[in-house]
Short mmCIF file of C-alpha atoms in Angstrom, two decimals:
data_model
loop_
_atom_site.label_atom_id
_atom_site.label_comp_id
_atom_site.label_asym_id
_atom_site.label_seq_id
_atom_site.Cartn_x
_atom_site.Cartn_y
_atom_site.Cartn_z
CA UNK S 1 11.92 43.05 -42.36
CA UNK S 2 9.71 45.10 -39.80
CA UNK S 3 9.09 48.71 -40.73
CA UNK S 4 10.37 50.81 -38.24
CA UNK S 5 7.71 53.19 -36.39
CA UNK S 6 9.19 56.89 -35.94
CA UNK S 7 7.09 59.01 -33.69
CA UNK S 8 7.79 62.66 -33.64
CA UNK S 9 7.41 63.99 -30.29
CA UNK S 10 7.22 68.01 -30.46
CA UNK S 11 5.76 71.50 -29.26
CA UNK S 12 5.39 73.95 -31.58
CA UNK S 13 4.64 77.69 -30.02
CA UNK S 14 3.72 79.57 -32.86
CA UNK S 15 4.21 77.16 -36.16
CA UNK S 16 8.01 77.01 -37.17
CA UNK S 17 8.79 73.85 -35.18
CA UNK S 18 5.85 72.09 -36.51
CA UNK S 19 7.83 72.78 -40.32
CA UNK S 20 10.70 71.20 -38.79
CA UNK S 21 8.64 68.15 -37.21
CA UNK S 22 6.58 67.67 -40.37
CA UNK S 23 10.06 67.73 -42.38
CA UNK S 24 11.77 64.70 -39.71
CA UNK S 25 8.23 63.03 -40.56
CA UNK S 26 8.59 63.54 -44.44
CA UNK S 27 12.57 62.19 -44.39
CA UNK S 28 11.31 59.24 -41.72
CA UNK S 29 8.39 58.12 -44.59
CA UNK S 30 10.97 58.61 -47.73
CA UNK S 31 12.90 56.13 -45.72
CA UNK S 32 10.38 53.37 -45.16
CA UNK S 33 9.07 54.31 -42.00
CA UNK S 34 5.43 54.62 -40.32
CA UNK S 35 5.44 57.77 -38.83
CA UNK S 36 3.65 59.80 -36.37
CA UNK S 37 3.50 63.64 -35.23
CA UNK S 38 2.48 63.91 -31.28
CA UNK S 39 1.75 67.48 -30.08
CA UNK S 40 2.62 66.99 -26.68
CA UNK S 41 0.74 69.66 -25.78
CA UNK S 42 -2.34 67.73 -26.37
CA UNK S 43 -1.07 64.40 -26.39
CA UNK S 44 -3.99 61.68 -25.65
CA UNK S 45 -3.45 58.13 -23.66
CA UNK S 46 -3.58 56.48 -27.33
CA UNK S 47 -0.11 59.20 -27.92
CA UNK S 48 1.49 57.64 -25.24
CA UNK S 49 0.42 54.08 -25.97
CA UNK S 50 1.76 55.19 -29.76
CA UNK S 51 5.47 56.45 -28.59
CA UNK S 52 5.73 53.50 -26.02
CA UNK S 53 5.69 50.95 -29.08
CA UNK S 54 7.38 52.85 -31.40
CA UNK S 55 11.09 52.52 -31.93
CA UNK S 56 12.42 55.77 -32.10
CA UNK S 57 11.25 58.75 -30.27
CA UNK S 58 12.62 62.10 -32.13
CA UNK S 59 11.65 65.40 -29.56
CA UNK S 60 11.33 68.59 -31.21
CA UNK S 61 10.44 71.78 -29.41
CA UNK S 62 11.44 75.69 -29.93
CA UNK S 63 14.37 77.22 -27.97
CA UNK S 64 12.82 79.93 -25.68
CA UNK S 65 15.06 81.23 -23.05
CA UNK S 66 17.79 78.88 -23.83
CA UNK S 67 15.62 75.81 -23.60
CA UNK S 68 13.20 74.08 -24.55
CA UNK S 69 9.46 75.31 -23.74
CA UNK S 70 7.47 75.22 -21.01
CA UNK S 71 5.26 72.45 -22.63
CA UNK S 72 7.67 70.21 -23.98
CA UNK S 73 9.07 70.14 -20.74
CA UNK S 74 5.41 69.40 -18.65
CA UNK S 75 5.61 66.54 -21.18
CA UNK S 76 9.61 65.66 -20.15
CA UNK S 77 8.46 65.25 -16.86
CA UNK S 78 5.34 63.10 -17.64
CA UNK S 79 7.60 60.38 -19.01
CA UNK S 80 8.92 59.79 -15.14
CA UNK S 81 6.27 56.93 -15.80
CA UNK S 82 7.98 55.43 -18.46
CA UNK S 83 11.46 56.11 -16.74
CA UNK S 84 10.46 54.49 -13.44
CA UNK S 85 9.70 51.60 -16.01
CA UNK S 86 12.02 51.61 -17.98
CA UNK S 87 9.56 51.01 -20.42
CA UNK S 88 12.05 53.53 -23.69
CA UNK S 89 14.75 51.31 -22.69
CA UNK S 90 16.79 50.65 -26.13
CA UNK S 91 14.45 52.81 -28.07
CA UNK S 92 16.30 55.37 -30.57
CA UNK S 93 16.05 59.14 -29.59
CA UNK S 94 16.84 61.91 -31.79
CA UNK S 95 15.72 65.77 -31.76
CA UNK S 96 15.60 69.24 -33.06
CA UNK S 97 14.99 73.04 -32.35
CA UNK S 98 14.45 76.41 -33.30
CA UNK S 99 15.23 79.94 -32.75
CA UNK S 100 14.96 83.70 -33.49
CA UNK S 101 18.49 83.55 -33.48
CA UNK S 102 21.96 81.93 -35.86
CA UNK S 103 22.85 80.47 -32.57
CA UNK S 104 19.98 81.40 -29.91
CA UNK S 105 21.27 78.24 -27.45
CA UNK S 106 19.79 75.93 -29.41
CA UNK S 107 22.55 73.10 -28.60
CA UNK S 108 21.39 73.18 -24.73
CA UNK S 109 17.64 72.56 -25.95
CA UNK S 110 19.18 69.42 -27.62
CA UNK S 111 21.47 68.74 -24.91
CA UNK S 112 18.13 68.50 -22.97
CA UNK S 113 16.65 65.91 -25.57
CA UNK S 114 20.09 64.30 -24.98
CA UNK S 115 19.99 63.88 -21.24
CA UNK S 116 15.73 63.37 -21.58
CA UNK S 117 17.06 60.28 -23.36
CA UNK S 118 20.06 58.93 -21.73
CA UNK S 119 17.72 59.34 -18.33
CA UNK S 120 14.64 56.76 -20.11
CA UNK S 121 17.95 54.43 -21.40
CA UNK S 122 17.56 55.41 -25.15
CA UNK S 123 20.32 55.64 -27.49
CA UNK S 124 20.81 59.19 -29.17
CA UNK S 125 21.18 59.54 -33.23
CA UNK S 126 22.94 62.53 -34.08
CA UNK S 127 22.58 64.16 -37.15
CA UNK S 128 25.42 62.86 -38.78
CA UNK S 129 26.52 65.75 -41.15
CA UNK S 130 29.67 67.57 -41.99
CA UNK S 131 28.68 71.74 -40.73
CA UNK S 132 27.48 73.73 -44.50
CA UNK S 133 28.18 77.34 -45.01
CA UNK S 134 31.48 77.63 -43.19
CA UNK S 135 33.47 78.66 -46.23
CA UNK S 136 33.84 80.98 -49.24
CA UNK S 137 32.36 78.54 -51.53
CA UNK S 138 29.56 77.31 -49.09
CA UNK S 139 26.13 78.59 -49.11
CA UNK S 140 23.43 79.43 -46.87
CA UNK S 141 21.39 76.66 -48.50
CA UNK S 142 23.66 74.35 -47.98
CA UNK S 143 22.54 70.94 -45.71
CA UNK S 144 23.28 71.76 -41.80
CA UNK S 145 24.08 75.18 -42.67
CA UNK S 146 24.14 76.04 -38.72
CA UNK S 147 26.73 73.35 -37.84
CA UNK S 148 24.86 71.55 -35.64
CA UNK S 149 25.88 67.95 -35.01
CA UNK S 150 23.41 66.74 -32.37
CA UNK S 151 20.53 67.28 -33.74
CA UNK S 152 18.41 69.40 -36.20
CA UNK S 153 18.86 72.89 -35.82
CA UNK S 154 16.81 75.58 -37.52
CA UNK S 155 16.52 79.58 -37.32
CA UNK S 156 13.92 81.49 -38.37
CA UNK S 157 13.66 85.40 -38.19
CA UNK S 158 11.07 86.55 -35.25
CA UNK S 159 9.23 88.67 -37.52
CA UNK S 160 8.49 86.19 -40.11
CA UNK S 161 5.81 82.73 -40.09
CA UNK S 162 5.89 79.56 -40.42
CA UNK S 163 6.40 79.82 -44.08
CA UNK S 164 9.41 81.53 -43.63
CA UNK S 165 11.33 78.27 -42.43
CA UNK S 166 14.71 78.16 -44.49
CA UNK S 167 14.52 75.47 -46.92
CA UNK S 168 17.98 74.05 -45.35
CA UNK S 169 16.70 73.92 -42.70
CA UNK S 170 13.58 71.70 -43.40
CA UNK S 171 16.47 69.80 -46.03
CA UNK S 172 18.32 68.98 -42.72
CA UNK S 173 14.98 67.55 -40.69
CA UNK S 174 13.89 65.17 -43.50
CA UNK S 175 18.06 64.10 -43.59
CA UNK S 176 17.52 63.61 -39.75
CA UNK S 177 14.10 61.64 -40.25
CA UNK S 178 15.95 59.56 -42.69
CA UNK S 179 19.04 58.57 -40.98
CA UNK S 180 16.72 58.08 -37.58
CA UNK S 181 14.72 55.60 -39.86
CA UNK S 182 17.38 53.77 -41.56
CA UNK S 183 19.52 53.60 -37.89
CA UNK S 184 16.33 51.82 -36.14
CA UNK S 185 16.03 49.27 -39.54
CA UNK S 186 19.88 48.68 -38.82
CA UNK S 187 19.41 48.01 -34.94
CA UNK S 188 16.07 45.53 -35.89
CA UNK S 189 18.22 43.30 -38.22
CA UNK S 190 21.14 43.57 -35.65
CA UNK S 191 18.85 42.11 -33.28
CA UNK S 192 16.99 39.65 -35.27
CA UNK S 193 19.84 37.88 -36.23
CA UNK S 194 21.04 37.77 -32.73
CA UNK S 195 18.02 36.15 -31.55
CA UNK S 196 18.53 33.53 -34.94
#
């Protein structure tokens, strides 16, 4: 069996998303994957080489303004290349966000990934967990603790750093990295023993 290669595609404006993108990289490798973080931001020819034979893309990027930033989407746009291809066609996409705020419009960030993807002819993971702290015995630590279902959603206080991250948050990105991993295993041996 193939390992699967996971490349995390993500801007990071000031250090929090790159907590959540090295957490989906963490979860992809505890899974059995060979992964990659691209900055796209500075992403080099060999980057784009990298995501074009990898076989799931996961975008990451920090809610400003109710979507995603400026540079993650110069890079959205660059991949007209790849669309006019069709060159990510069947490749797994997955992604994740962060904000200031408990709810900040982070689900039209991922609803960008989500249309981003559908657009290059990938097929979307979602993040495949029941919502945490929505009850009196829940907790804020608990995993998915926003109630996200389309991605990885994190928040993180304006005032604080990187270190700051909530830990169930990061929790949440390595489940995503995981379950993006073990999906793309599933859909290799699916289609190796079609082609048997």
């Amino acid at each position: 069996m193939t390992t699967p290669v996971v490349s995390i595609a993500y801007h990071s404006g000031y250090g929090h998303t790159a907590v959540i993108a090295e957490a989906v990289r963490s979860g992809a490798v505890q899974a059995g994957a060979e992964a990659h973080l691209i900055e796209v931001d500075a992403i080099t020819e060999e980057q784009w080489a990298l995501l074009d034979r990898s076989d799931a893309i996961v975008f990451g990027s920090p809610t400003y303004m109710g979507t995603a930033s400026a540079a993650f989407h110069t890079f959205a746009e660059a991949t007209s290349a790849r669309w006019a291809t069709q060159a990510w066609k069947d490749k797994l996409a997955a992604g994740f966000t962060n904000s200031g705020s408990k709810s900040g419009d982070k689900l039209h960030t991922l609803q960008f990934f989500q249309i981003l993807a559908a657009q290059l002819g990938m097929h979307w993971v979602n993040l495949g967990l029941l919502p945490g702290w929505n009850s009196s015995t829940a907790s804020e630590d608990d995993l998915n603790r926003l109630g996200v279902f389309l991605g990885a959603a994190a928040q993180t206080n304006v005032d604080e750093g990187p270190d700051a991250v909530h830990k169930a948050d990061v929790a949440t990105a390595e489940h995503l990295g995981r379950r993006v991993t073990e999906t793309a295993r599933t859909l290799a041996t699916g289609r190796a023993a079609l082609a048997a």
